[in-house]
PDB file of C-alpha atoms in Angstrom:
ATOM      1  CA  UNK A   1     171.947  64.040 -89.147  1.00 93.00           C
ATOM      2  CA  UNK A   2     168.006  63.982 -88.786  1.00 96.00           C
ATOM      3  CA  UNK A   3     166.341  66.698 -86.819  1.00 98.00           C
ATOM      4  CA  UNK A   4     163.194  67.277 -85.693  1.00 98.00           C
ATOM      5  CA  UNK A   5     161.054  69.701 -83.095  1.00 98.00           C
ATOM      6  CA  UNK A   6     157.660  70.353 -81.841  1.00 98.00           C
ATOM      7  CA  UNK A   7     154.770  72.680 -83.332  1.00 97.00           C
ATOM      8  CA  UNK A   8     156.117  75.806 -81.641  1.00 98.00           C
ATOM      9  CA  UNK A   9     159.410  74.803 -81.972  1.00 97.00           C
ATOM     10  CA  UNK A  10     160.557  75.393 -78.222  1.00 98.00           C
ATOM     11  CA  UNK A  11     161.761  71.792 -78.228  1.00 98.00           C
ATOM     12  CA  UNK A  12     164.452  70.620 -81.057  1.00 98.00           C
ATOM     13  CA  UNK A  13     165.782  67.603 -81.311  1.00 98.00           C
ATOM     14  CA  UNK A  14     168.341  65.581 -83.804  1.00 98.00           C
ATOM     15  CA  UNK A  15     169.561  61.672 -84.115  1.00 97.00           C
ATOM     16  CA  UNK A  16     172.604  60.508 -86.475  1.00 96.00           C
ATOM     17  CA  UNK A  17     172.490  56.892 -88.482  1.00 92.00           C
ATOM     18  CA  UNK A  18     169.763  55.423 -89.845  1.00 91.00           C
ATOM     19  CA  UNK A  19     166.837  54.335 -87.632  1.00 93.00           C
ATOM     20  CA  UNK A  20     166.707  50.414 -86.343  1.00 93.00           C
ATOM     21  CA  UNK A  21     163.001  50.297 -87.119  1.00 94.00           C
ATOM     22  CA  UNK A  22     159.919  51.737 -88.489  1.00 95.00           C
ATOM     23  CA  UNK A  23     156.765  51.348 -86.595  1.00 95.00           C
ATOM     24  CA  UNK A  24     153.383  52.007 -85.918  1.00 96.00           C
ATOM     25  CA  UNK A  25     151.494  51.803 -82.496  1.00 95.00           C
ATOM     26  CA  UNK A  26     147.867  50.988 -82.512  1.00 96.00           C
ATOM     27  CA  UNK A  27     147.807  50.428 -78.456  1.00 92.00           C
ATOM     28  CA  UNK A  28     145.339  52.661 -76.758  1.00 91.00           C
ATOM     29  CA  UNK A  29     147.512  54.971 -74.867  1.00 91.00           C
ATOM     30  CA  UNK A  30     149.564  55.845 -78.193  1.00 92.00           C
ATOM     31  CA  UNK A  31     145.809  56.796 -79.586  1.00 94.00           C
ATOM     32  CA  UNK A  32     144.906  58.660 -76.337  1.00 92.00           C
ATOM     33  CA  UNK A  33     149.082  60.256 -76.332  1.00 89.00           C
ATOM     34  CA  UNK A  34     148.041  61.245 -80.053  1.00 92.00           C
ATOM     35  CA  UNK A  35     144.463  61.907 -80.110  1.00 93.00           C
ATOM     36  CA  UNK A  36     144.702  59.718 -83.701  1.00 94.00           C
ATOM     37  CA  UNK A  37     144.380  55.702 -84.569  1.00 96.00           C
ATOM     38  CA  UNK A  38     148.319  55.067 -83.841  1.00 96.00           C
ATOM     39  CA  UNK A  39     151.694  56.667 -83.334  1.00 95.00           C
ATOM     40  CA  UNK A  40     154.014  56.696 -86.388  1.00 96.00           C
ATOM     41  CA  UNK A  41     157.420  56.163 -84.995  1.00 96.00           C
ATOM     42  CA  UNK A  42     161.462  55.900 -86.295  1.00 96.00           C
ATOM     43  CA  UNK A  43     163.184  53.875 -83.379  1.00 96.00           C
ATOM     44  CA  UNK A  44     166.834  54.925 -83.356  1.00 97.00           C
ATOM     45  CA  UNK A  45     169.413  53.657 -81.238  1.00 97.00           C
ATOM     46  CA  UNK A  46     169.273  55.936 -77.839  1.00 97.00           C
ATOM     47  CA  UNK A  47     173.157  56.925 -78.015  1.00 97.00           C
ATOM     48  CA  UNK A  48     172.458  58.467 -81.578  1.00 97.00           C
ATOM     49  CA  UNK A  49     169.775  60.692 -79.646  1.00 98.00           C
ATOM     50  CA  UNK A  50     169.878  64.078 -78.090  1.00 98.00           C
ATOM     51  CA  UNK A  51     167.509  66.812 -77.495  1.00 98.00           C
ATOM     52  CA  UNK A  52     169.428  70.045 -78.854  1.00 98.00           C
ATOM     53  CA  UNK A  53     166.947  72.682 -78.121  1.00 98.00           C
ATOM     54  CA  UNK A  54     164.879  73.036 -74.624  1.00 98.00           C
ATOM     55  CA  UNK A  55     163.703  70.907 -72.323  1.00 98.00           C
ATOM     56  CA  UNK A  56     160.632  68.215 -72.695  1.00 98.00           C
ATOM     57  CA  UNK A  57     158.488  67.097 -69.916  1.00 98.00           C
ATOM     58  CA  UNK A  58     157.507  64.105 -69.574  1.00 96.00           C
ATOM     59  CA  UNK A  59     154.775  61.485 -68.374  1.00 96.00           C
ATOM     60  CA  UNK A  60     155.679  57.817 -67.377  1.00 96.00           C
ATOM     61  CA  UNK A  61     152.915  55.181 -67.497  1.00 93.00           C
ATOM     62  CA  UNK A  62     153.064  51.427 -66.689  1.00 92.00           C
ATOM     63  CA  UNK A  63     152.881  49.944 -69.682  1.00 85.00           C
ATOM     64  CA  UNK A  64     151.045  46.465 -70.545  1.00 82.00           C
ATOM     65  CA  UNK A  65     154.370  44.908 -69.428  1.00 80.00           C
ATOM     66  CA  UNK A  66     154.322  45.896 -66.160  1.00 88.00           C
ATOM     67  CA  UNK A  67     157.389  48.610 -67.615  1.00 90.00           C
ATOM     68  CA  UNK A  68     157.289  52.264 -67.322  1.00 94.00           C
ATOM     69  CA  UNK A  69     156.621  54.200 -70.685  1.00 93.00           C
ATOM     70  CA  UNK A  70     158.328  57.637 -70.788  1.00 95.00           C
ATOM     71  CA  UNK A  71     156.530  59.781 -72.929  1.00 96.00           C
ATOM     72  CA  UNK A  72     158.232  63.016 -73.658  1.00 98.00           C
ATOM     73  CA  UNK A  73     156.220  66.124 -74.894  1.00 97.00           C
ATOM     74  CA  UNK A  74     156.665  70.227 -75.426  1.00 98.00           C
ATOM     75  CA  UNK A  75     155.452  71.768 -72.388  1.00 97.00           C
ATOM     76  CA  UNK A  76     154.288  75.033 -73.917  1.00 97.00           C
ATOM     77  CA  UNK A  77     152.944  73.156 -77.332  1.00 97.00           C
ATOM     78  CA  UNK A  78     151.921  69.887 -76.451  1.00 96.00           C
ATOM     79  CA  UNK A  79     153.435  68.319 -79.101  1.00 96.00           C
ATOM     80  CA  UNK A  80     154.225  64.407 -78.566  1.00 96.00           C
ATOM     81  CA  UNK A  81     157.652  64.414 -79.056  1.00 97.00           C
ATOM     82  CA  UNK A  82     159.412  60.397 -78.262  1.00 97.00           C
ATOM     83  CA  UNK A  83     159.023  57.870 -76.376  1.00 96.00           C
ATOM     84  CA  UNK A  84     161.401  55.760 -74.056  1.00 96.00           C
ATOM     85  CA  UNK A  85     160.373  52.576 -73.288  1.00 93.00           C
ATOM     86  CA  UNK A  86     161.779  50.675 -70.102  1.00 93.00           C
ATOM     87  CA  UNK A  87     161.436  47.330 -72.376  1.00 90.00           C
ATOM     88  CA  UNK A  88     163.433  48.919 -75.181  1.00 91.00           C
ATOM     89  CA  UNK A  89     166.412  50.043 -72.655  1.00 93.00           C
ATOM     90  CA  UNK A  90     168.625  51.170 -75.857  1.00 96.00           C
ATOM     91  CA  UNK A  91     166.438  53.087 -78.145  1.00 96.00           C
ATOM     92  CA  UNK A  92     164.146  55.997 -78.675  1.00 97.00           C
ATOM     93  CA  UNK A  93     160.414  55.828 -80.744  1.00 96.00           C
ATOM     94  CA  UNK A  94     160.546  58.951 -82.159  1.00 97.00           C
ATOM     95  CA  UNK A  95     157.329  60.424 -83.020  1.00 97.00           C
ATOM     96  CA  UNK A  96     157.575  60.669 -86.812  1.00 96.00           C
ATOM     97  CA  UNK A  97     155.363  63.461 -87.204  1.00 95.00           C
ATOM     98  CA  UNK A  98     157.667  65.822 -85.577  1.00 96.00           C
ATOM     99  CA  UNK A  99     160.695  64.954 -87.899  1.00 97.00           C
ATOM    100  CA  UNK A 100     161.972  68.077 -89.724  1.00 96.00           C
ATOM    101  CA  UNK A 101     162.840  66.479 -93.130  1.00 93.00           C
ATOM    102  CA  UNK A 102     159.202  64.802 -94.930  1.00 93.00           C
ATOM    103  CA  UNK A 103     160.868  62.673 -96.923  1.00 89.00           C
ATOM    104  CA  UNK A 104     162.074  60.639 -93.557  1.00 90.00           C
ATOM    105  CA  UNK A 105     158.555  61.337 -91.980  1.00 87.00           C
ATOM    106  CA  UNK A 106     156.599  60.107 -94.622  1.00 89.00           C
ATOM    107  CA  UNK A 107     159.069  56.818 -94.600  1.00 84.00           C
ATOM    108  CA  UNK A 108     158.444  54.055 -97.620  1.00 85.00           C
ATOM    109  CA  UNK A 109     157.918  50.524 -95.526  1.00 87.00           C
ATOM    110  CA  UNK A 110     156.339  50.105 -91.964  1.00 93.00           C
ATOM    111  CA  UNK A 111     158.742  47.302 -91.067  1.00 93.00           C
ATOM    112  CA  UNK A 112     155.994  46.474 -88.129  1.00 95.00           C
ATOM    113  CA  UNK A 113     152.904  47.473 -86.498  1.00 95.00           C
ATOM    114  CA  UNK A 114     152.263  46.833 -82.750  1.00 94.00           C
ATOM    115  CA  UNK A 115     149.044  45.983 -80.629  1.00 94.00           C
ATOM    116  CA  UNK A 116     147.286  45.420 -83.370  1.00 95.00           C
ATOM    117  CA  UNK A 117     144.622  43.891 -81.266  1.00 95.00           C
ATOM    118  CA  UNK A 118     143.350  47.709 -80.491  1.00 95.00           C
ATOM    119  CA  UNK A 119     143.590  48.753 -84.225  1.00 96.00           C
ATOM    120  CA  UNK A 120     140.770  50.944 -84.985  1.00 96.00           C
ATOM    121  CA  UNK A 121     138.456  48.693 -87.350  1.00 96.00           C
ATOM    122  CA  UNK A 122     139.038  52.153 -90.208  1.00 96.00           C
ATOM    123  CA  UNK A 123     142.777  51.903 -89.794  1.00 94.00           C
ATOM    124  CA  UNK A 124     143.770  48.996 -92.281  1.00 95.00           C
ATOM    125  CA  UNK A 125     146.725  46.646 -91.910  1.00 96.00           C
ATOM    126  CA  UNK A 126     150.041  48.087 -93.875  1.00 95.00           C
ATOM    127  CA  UNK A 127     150.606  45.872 -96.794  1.00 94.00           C
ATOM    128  CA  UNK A 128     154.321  44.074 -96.172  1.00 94.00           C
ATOM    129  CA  UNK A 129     154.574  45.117 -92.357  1.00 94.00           C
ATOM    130  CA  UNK A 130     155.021  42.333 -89.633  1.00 93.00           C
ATOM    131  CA  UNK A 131     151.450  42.343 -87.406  1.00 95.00           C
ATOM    132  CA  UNK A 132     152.174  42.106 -83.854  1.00 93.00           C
ATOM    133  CA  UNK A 133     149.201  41.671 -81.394  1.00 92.00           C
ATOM    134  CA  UNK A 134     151.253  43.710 -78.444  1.00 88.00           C
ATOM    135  CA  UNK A 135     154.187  44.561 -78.373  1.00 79.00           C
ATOM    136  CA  UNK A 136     157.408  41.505 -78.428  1.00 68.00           C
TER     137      UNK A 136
END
């Protein structure tokens, strides 16, 4: 079992198995959600997921698919917490950054990175990850 939380820790949350995916976002409302170049995320199935510890709010956004983005985050904090994506019905991008346990944070291979097209010219391709101009 992997758990995570946000800064203040008001907001815990945990996920069994191993995730489907590692990813990082370079579209522009991951860099506005983050305030960085991309989200770092570990998609894990959404039935494996459950928030343990308080409760998130949230902000939904149309993505560039027409799709709602749910973006959950601590109220009190701010922290960015995971994302729910209507195109990705059966999983959760959990913000990696709030993962308890570094060694699954600071994971070995970027399997893919997404909307590359709004990379930030500093922010260099990951060696060995699929490049994906959006997302799909």
């Amino acid at each position: 079992m992997t758990k995570g939380s946000c800064m203040c820790s008001a907001i815990e949350y945990e996920y069994t198995g191993e995730p489907m995916v590692t990813a990082l976002c370079h579209c522009t409302d991951c860099q506005k959600w983050s305030g960085g170049a991309y989200t770092s995320n570990v998609v894990v199935p959404r039935k494996d997921f459950k928030v343990i510890k308080g409760s998130p709010k949230s902000y939904k956004i149309k993505g560039d698919s027409g799709k709602i983005n749910d973006h959950w985050f601590c109220g009190d904090c701010g922290s960015s917490l995971y994302t729910e994506l209507e195109v990705m019905p059966d999983a959760v991008c959990i913000k990696a950054g709030g993962i308890d346990d570094k060694a699954v944070r600071d994971f070995k291979t970027t399997a893919v990175e997404f909307y590359c097209k709004d990379r930030m010219a500093y922010s260099k391709a990951v060696e060995g990850a699929e490049q994906k101009p959006v997302f799909g």
